[in-house]
Amino acid sequence: MNNTHTDSTVIEIRSKSTDAVEVSWFAPLCDDDFAYLGVKDKNLKSTWEHTSDILLTADKLGYNNILCPSSYIVGQDTWTFASAVAPLTQQISLLTAIRCGEVYPPMLGRAIATLDHILKGRLTINIISSPMPGEQADSATRYNRSREMVEILRQAWTQDRICYQGEFYSLDLPTHPLKTYQQNGGPLLYFGGYSPDAIELCAQHCDVYLMWPETEQRLTELMTNMSARATHYGRTVDFGLRIHMVVRETESEARAYTQQLLSHLDAEAGVALRNRALDSASYGVARQAEVRESADEEGYAEPLLWTGIGRARSGCGGALVGDPDQIVAKLNRYIEMGIRAFIFSGYPHKNECELFARYVLPRLKTTKLAILQNRIPATVPDTPLGNGERI
């Protein structure tokens, strides 16, 4: 297994002056919750009751943010769910997914502004450029459409008027209906993608580049490439990692639990789960398959990085597996590399959320990236650091 890390690499990140990180959890809106991978459980189905319980548990336990994903095939509508749960939250931010092209940009901007005001600035946006349901669109088309949408939103958040002429949208409108609670450039834009078109869009317009599980060497290569492209546009970006978690009191317990997760998995059912997502044929998903294929016979691509999750899931297919000391040490390695945001999940999601909060979260210095980037004041909301301080 390759555990190489290039210490001499200089990676430009927006919040490099701090060692505080944003720690997020995952709301399984897309019906992605299991006690045994690939086995449906009616008690873990994506319902309002189940998913809001996970989100509010993460809020109570002190997670900084939570990803609310988007899917057409299964689960709940992202924005309807987020709007319903927002008034119930206390301090957590919502990382709410937008599938570019689904909603006409001015109306999307108004929806974003409304939700941001409800949350008093605790809104962040995950930009997605996968095809619309039933659509056949190449990479260039999808990312050009996303670029136009992002540029329109940026105008809405920074100018008095939208004046835009593009391939997909032509607009001349006042921006006051789209003004967000966050006055310094609007909500942060989180973005994941590996194709050249994706890299250019993120480097030019987005704030946080999200990666899926890979070896440290491959993550460093991604970060170095993105840093170079952002520098080309006179920008820097923050880096984030979306990864699953299995943490137990001992490493042997954690590794045993991974085998329990797979113990009922039917190979055909796993393939069906991997193929149901709209992005199942994307380059990023292909990279996850490559990492899985490079792993040892127990599924580890490098120490602690287990790829078995990807046998029954499209997209993020790796987990960190170990005891609390091992997990903290690994996360500190990522932080040293320049990663400033983590989006964790585990199976079942509520159970693993509570275990991570017990064993690991208090040992991390945490904050919200929106605070570091001056989008919201440090006192609204008042967010606890892992060491008991506040930022």
Short mmCIF file of C-alpha atoms in Angstrom, two decimals:
data_model
loop_
_atom_site.label_atom_id
_atom_site.label_comp_id
_atom_site.label_asym_id
_atom_site.label_seq_id
_atom_site.Cartn_x
_atom_site.Cartn_y
_atom_site.Cartn_z
CA MET A 1 0.00 0.00 0.00
CA ASN A 2 1.22 3.47 -0.86
CA ASN A 3 1.31 5.87 2.10
CA THR A 4 3.48 8.54 0.52
CA HIS A 5 2.98 12.21 1.43
CA THR A 6 4.80 15.04 -0.32
CA ASP A 7 5.74 17.32 2.58
CA SER A 8 7.45 19.85 0.31
CA THR A 9 4.30 20.59 -1.68
CA VAL A 10 2.91 24.09 -1.09
CA ILE A 11 -0.87 24.10 -1.32
CA GLU A 12 -2.59 27.48 -1.27
CA ILE A 13 -5.70 27.42 0.92
CA ARG A 14 -8.00 30.25 1.87
CA SER A 15 -7.89 29.61 5.64
CA LYS A 16 -4.26 28.48 5.96
CA SER A 17 -3.65 30.76 8.96
CA THR A 18 -5.72 28.55 11.27
CA ASP A 19 -5.74 24.93 12.39
CA ALA A 20 -9.47 25.04 13.16
CA VAL A 21 -11.60 22.88 10.87
CA GLU A 22 -15.25 22.55 9.98
CA VAL A 23 -16.67 19.17 10.99
CA SER A 24 -19.91 18.16 9.29
CA TRP A 25 -22.21 15.16 9.32
CA PHE A 26 -24.51 13.74 6.63
CA ALA A 27 -28.31 13.67 6.37
CA PRO A 28 -29.31 10.55 4.35
CA LEU A 29 -32.06 12.17 2.28
CA CYS A 30 -31.25 9.77 -0.58
CA ASP A 31 -32.37 6.67 1.35
CA ASP A 32 -28.77 5.75 2.18
CA ASP A 33 -28.94 4.35 5.70
CA PHE A 34 -28.26 0.75 6.62
CA ALA A 35 -27.48 -1.54 9.53
CA TYR A 36 -26.15 -4.00 6.93
CA LEU A 37 -24.97 -2.59 3.61
CA GLY A 38 -27.37 -3.39 0.79
CA VAL A 39 -30.19 -4.57 3.07
CA LYS A 40 -33.21 -2.30 3.29
CA ASP A 41 -34.48 -1.58 6.78
CA LYS A 42 -37.86 0.11 7.15
CA ASN A 43 -36.68 1.78 10.36
CA LEU A 44 -33.84 3.48 8.46
CA LYS A 45 -35.84 4.55 5.42
CA SER A 46 -35.46 8.18 4.31
CA THR A 47 -38.46 9.78 5.98
CA TRP A 48 -38.90 13.21 7.51
CA GLU A 49 -38.93 11.67 10.99
CA HIS A 50 -35.76 9.62 10.53
CA THR A 51 -33.64 12.13 8.64
CA SER A 52 -34.59 15.16 10.73
CA ASP A 53 -33.75 13.13 13.86
CA ILE A 54 -30.22 12.54 12.53
CA LEU A 55 -29.80 16.21 11.63
CA LEU A 56 -31.06 17.50 14.97
CA THR A 57 -28.88 14.97 16.80
CA ALA A 58 -25.83 16.33 14.94
CA ASP A 59 -26.95 19.86 15.85
CA LYS A 60 -27.20 18.97 19.54
CA LEU A 61 -23.81 17.21 19.54
CA GLY A 62 -22.00 20.27 18.16
CA TYR A 63 -21.26 19.45 14.51
CA ASN A 64 -20.64 22.62 12.53
CA ASN A 65 -22.53 21.74 9.35
CA ILE A 66 -24.50 18.90 7.73
CA LEU A 67 -24.72 17.85 4.09
CA CYS A 68 -28.26 17.58 2.70
CA PRO A 69 -27.71 15.76 -0.63
CA SER A 70 -29.84 15.71 -3.77
CA SER A 71 -31.21 12.73 -5.69
CA TYR A 72 -34.04 12.13 -8.11
CA ILE A 73 -34.41 8.35 -7.81
CA VAL A 74 -34.90 7.94 -4.06
CA GLY A 75 -35.50 9.92 -0.90
CA GLN A 76 -36.76 13.43 -0.19
CA ASP A 77 -36.50 16.81 -1.88
CA THR A 78 -33.51 18.69 -0.52
CA TRP A 79 -34.89 22.22 -0.36
CA THR A 80 -38.29 21.25 1.02
CA PHE A 81 -36.57 19.26 3.76
CA ALA A 82 -34.06 22.01 4.54
CA SER A 83 -36.78 24.65 4.79
CA ALA A 84 -38.80 22.48 7.17
CA VAL A 85 -35.91 21.59 9.46
CA ALA A 86 -34.19 25.01 9.51
CA PRO A 87 -36.38 26.60 12.23
CA LEU A 88 -35.80 23.56 14.47
CA THR A 89 -32.00 23.90 14.49
CA GLN A 90 -29.92 25.73 17.09
CA GLN A 91 -26.37 26.22 15.79
CA ILE A 92 -25.66 23.82 12.91
CA SER A 93 -25.33 25.07 9.33
CA LEU A 94 -27.04 23.33 6.40
CA LEU A 95 -24.89 22.35 3.41
CA THR A 96 -27.75 22.18 0.93
CA ALA A 97 -27.25 20.61 -2.49
CA ILE A 98 -28.26 22.41 -5.69
CA ARG A 99 -28.47 20.48 -8.95
CA CYS A 100 -27.68 23.22 -11.46
CA GLY A 101 -30.41 23.68 -14.04
CA GLU A 102 -33.32 22.32 -12.02
CA VAL A 103 -34.59 25.76 -10.97
CA TYR A 104 -34.53 29.01 -12.95
CA PRO A 105 -31.67 31.06 -11.43
CA PRO A 106 -33.66 34.11 -10.21
CA MET A 107 -36.16 31.86 -8.44
CA LEU A 108 -33.36 29.71 -7.05
CA GLY A 109 -31.67 32.86 -5.78
CA ARG A 110 -34.85 33.92 -4.03
CA ALA A 111 -35.17 30.48 -2.41
CA ILE A 112 -31.54 30.67 -1.25
CA ALA A 113 -32.08 34.13 0.22
CA THR A 114 -35.23 33.03 2.05
CA LEU A 115 -33.55 29.99 3.61
CA ASP A 116 -30.43 31.97 4.51
CA HIS A 117 -32.55 34.51 6.39
CA ILE A 118 -34.42 31.72 8.20
CA LEU A 119 -31.07 30.26 9.27
CA LYS A 120 -29.55 33.69 10.09
CA GLY A 121 -26.61 32.97 7.80
CA ARG A 122 -26.16 29.29 8.61
CA LEU A 123 -26.58 28.24 4.97
CA THR A 124 -23.89 26.79 2.71
CA ILE A 125 -24.40 25.50 -0.83
CA ASN A 126 -23.18 22.31 -2.51
CA ILE A 127 -23.00 22.90 -6.28
CA ILE A 128 -23.83 19.77 -8.34
CA SER A 129 -23.49 19.51 -12.12
CA SER A 130 -24.75 16.00 -12.84
CA PRO A 131 -27.38 15.48 -15.58
CA MET A 132 -31.03 16.27 -15.04
CA PRO A 133 -33.25 13.19 -14.72
CA GLY A 134 -33.69 11.77 -18.22
CA GLU A 135 -31.13 14.15 -19.72
CA GLN A 136 -28.15 13.20 -21.85
CA ALA A 137 -25.67 16.08 -21.57
CA ASP A 138 -21.90 16.04 -21.99
CA SER A 139 -19.50 17.41 -19.39
CA ALA A 140 -18.90 20.73 -21.14
CA THR A 141 -22.63 21.45 -21.41
CA ARG A 142 -23.33 20.62 -17.79
CA TYR A 143 -20.46 22.66 -16.40
CA ASN A 144 -21.15 25.63 -18.68
CA ARG A 145 -24.72 25.67 -17.39
CA SER A 146 -23.43 25.48 -13.81
CA ARG A 147 -20.95 28.27 -14.47
CA GLU A 148 -23.70 30.56 -15.72
CA MET A 149 -25.86 29.82 -12.70
CA VAL A 150 -23.02 30.51 -10.28
CA GLU A 151 -22.08 33.73 -12.06
CA ILE A 152 -25.70 34.90 -11.87
CA LEU A 153 -25.85 34.14 -8.15
CA ARG A 154 -22.57 35.98 -7.58
CA GLN A 155 -24.01 39.04 -9.34
CA ALA A 156 -27.14 38.80 -7.20
CA TRP A 157 -25.09 38.73 -4.00
CA THR A 158 -22.63 41.50 -4.91
CA GLN A 159 -24.42 43.90 -7.28
CA ASP A 160 -27.61 45.95 -7.42
CA ARG A 161 -28.66 44.38 -10.70
CA ILE A 162 -28.22 41.12 -12.60
CA CYS A 163 -27.04 41.90 -16.13
CA TYR A 164 -26.20 38.60 -17.73
CA GLN A 165 -25.99 37.27 -21.29
CA GLY A 166 -25.05 33.61 -21.64
CA GLU A 167 -25.75 30.47 -23.64
CA PHE A 168 -28.41 29.24 -21.21
CA TYR A 169 -29.63 32.38 -19.44
CA SER A 170 -30.22 36.00 -20.44
CA LEU A 171 -31.25 38.25 -17.56
CA ASP A 172 -31.67 41.92 -16.63
CA LEU A 173 -33.22 42.09 -13.17
CA PRO A 174 -32.92 43.94 -9.85
CA THR A 175 -31.19 41.88 -7.19
CA HIS A 176 -32.97 43.01 -4.03
CA PRO A 177 -35.28 39.92 -3.91
CA LEU A 178 -32.16 37.72 -3.92
CA LYS A 179 -30.16 39.41 -1.16
CA THR A 180 -29.01 36.90 1.45
CA TYR A 181 -28.49 37.27 5.18
CA GLN A 182 -24.78 36.76 4.51
CA GLN A 183 -23.69 40.12 3.14
CA ASN A 184 -20.05 39.42 2.30
CA GLY A 185 -20.50 37.56 -0.97
CA GLY A 186 -23.38 35.25 -0.08
CA PRO A 187 -23.26 31.64 1.17
CA LEU A 188 -20.09 29.60 0.67
CA LEU A 189 -20.11 27.39 -2.43
CA TYR A 190 -18.83 23.83 -1.90
CA PHE A 191 -18.01 21.87 -5.03
CA GLY A 192 -16.82 18.39 -5.97
CA GLY A 193 -15.68 17.18 -9.38
CA TYR A 194 -12.64 15.69 -11.09
CA SER A 195 -13.01 16.39 -14.81
CA PRO A 196 -11.10 19.32 -16.38
CA ASP A 197 -14.38 21.23 -16.76
CA ALA A 198 -15.14 20.69 -13.07
CA ILE A 199 -11.70 21.83 -11.95
CA GLU A 200 -11.99 25.06 -13.95
CA LEU A 201 -15.42 25.89 -12.54
CA CYS A 202 -14.34 25.38 -8.95
CA ALA A 203 -11.04 27.24 -9.40
CA GLN A 204 -12.81 30.22 -10.95
CA HIS A 205 -15.91 30.55 -8.77
CA CYS A 206 -16.26 28.22 -5.77
CA ASP A 207 -15.01 28.44 -2.19
CA VAL A 208 -14.46 24.85 -1.02
CA TYR A 209 -13.22 21.95 -3.15
CA LEU A 210 -14.64 18.67 -1.86
CA MET A 211 -12.83 15.39 -2.48
CA TRP A 212 -13.81 11.77 -1.97
CA PRO A 213 -11.60 9.21 -0.16
CA GLU A 214 -8.24 8.55 -1.82
CA THR A 215 -4.70 7.86 -0.63
CA GLU A 216 -2.81 10.80 0.82
CA GLN A 217 -0.64 10.95 -2.27
CA ARG A 218 -3.62 11.18 -4.61
CA LEU A 219 -5.36 13.75 -2.41
CA THR A 220 -2.21 15.88 -2.46
CA GLU A 221 -2.13 15.67 -6.26
CA LEU A 222 -5.75 16.84 -6.46
CA MET A 223 -5.12 19.70 -4.06
CA THR A 224 -1.96 20.80 -5.83
CA ASN A 225 -3.73 20.85 -9.19
CA MET A 226 -6.71 22.79 -7.84
CA SER A 227 -4.42 25.25 -6.06
CA ALA A 228 -2.56 25.92 -9.30
CA ARG A 229 -5.78 26.50 -11.25
CA ALA A 230 -7.21 28.80 -8.57
CA THR A 231 -3.96 30.80 -8.56
CA HIS A 232 -4.36 31.20 -12.33
CA TYR A 233 -7.59 33.11 -11.59
CA GLY A 234 -6.02 35.07 -8.72
CA ARG A 235 -7.92 33.03 -6.13
CA THR A 236 -7.44 30.50 -3.36
CA VAL A 237 -9.89 27.81 -2.22
CA ASP A 238 -10.40 25.77 0.91
CA PHE A 239 -10.26 21.97 0.70
CA GLY A 240 -12.73 19.47 2.11
CA LEU A 241 -12.96 15.69 2.41
CA ARG A 242 -16.19 13.69 2.28
CA ILE A 243 -15.53 10.32 3.94
CA HIS A 244 -17.30 7.67 6.03
CA MET A 245 -16.31 6.78 9.57
CA VAL A 246 -16.05 3.64 11.71
CA VAL A 247 -14.60 4.51 15.12
CA ARG A 248 -14.66 2.18 18.12
CA GLU A 249 -12.79 1.91 21.42
CA THR A 250 -10.29 -0.50 19.84
CA GLU A 251 -9.06 -1.03 16.29
CA SER A 252 -10.11 -4.68 16.39
CA GLU A 253 -13.68 -3.67 17.26
CA ALA A 254 -13.74 -1.16 14.41
CA ARG A 255 -12.39 -3.65 11.87
CA ALA A 256 -14.83 -6.29 13.07
CA TYR A 257 -17.69 -3.86 12.52
CA THR A 258 -16.72 -3.39 8.87
CA GLN A 259 -17.15 -7.12 8.36
CA GLN A 260 -20.53 -6.96 10.08
CA LEU A 261 -21.60 -4.19 7.69
CA LEU A 262 -20.77 -6.42 4.69
CA SER A 263 -22.06 -9.68 6.16
CA HIS A 264 -25.45 -9.54 4.40
CA LEU A 265 -24.38 -7.89 1.14
CA ASP A 266 -25.46 -9.55 -2.09
CA ALA A 267 -23.09 -8.68 -4.95
CA GLU A 268 -25.91 -7.93 -7.41
CA ALA A 269 -27.67 -5.74 -4.87
CA GLY A 270 -24.44 -3.82 -4.38
CA VAL A 271 -24.11 -3.20 -8.12
CA ALA A 272 -27.71 -1.98 -8.28
CA LEU A 273 -27.08 0.48 -5.43
CA ARG A 274 -23.93 1.79 -7.12
CA ASN A 275 -25.70 2.30 -10.44
CA ARG A 276 -28.87 4.02 -9.27
CA ALA A 277 -27.35 7.51 -8.88
CA LEU A 278 -27.33 10.02 -11.75
CA ASP A 279 -23.56 10.42 -11.34
CA SER A 280 -22.79 6.69 -11.38
CA ALA A 281 -20.88 6.95 -14.67
CA SER A 282 -18.86 10.03 -13.68
CA TYR A 283 -15.08 10.29 -13.57
CA GLY A 284 -15.17 10.78 -9.80
CA VAL A 285 -17.05 7.51 -9.31
CA ALA A 286 -14.57 5.79 -11.61
CA ARG A 287 -11.73 7.07 -9.42
CA GLN A 288 -13.42 5.55 -6.37
CA ALA A 289 -13.52 2.22 -8.20
CA GLU A 290 -9.80 2.54 -8.93
CA VAL A 291 -9.03 3.09 -5.25
CA ARG A 292 -11.16 0.07 -4.35
CA GLU A 293 -9.38 -2.09 -6.92
CA SER A 294 -5.96 -1.04 -5.59
CA ALA A 295 -6.80 -2.08 -2.02
CA ASP A 296 -5.49 -5.17 -0.25
CA GLU A 297 -7.57 -8.31 0.27
CA GLU A 298 -9.28 -6.77 3.31
CA GLY A 299 -10.21 -3.64 1.35
CA TYR A 300 -7.61 -1.20 2.75
CA ALA A 301 -6.03 1.19 0.23
CA GLU A 302 -3.69 2.53 2.92
CA PRO A 303 -3.64 2.19 6.73
CA LEU A 304 -7.10 2.99 8.15
CA LEU A 305 -8.61 3.76 4.71
CA TRP A 306 -11.17 1.01 4.02
CA THR A 307 -12.89 0.88 0.62
CA GLY A 308 -15.62 -1.66 1.38
CA ILE A 309 -18.34 1.01 1.56
CA GLY A 310 -18.01 1.43 -2.21
CA ARG A 311 -19.19 -2.12 -2.80
CA ALA A 312 -22.75 -0.93 -2.11
CA ARG A 313 -22.66 2.79 -2.78
CA SER A 314 -22.00 5.19 -5.64
CA GLY A 315 -19.87 8.24 -4.95
CA CYS A 316 -18.00 8.41 -1.66
CA GLY A 317 -16.86 4.83 -1.16
CA GLY A 318 -14.25 4.85 1.60
CA ALA A 319 -14.18 4.99 5.39
CA LEU A 320 -11.63 5.66 8.09
CA VAL A 321 -11.56 2.65 10.42
CA GLY A 322 -9.80 2.62 13.77
CA ASP A 323 -9.71 3.55 17.44
CA PRO A 324 -10.01 7.19 18.59
CA ASP A 325 -6.26 7.81 18.73
CA GLN A 326 -5.78 6.42 15.22
CA ILE A 327 -8.64 8.47 13.80
CA VAL A 328 -7.45 11.70 15.42
CA ALA A 329 -3.91 11.11 14.15
CA LYS A 330 -5.19 10.48 10.62
CA LEU A 331 -7.37 13.60 10.69
CA ASN A 332 -4.41 15.64 11.89
CA ARG A 333 -2.46 14.33 8.90
CA TYR A 334 -5.22 15.60 6.62
CA ILE A 335 -5.24 18.95 8.41
CA GLU A 336 -1.47 19.24 7.95
CA MET A 337 -2.03 18.61 4.23
CA GLY A 338 -4.37 21.60 4.10
CA ILE A 339 -7.85 20.08 4.47
CA ARG A 340 -10.12 22.48 6.37
CA ALA A 341 -13.54 20.82 6.09
CA PHE A 342 -14.70 17.27 6.77
CA ILE A 343 -18.06 15.72 5.93
CA PHE A 344 -18.42 12.44 7.81
CA SER A 345 -21.07 9.74 7.83
CA GLY A 346 -21.42 6.15 8.99
CA TYR A 347 -23.85 3.26 9.26
CA PRO A 348 -26.36 3.55 10.77
CA HIS A 349 -25.92 7.31 10.50
CA LYS A 350 -27.31 8.33 13.89
CA ASN A 351 -25.33 5.68 15.77
CA GLU A 352 -22.04 6.58 14.12
CA CYS A 353 -22.77 10.30 14.55
CA GLU A 354 -23.02 9.74 18.31
CA LEU A 355 -19.91 7.54 18.46
CA PHE A 356 -17.78 10.05 16.57
CA ALA A 357 -19.05 12.85 18.82
CA ARG A 358 -18.10 10.79 21.87
CA TYR A 359 -14.65 9.61 20.82
CA VAL A 360 -13.24 12.16 18.36
CA LEU A 361 -15.13 15.46 18.05
CA PRO A 362 -14.04 16.88 21.45
CA ARG A 363 -10.40 16.40 20.40
CA LEU A 364 -10.70 18.59 17.30
CA LYS A 365 -10.53 22.37 17.15
CA THR A 366 -13.64 23.24 15.19
CA THR A 367 -15.33 26.24 13.63
CA LYS A 368 -17.43 27.16 10.61
CA LEU A 369 -15.69 28.06 7.36
CA ALA A 370 -18.24 30.85 6.94
CA ILE A 371 -16.82 32.43 10.10
CA LEU A 372 -13.23 32.06 8.90
CA GLN A 373 -14.19 33.67 5.60
CA ASN A 374 -16.15 36.50 7.29
CA ARG A 375 -19.52 35.54 5.82
CA ILE A 376 -21.17 35.47 9.25
CA PRO A 377 -19.97 37.00 12.54
CA ALA A 378 -18.37 34.69 15.09
CA THR A 379 -21.16 35.38 17.58
CA VAL A 380 -24.04 34.52 15.21
CA PRO A 381 -24.33 31.69 15.96
CA ASP A 382 -21.93 31.10 18.85
CA THR A 383 -20.09 27.95 17.81
CA PRO A 384 -18.12 25.90 20.38
CA LEU A 385 -14.61 24.73 19.60
CA GLY A 386 -13.65 21.19 20.41
CA ASN A 387 -11.36 22.43 23.21
CA GLY A 388 -14.19 24.23 25.00
CA GLU A 389 -13.39 27.70 23.65
CA ARG A 390 -15.60 29.64 21.32
CA ILE A 391 -14.86 31.35 18.04
#
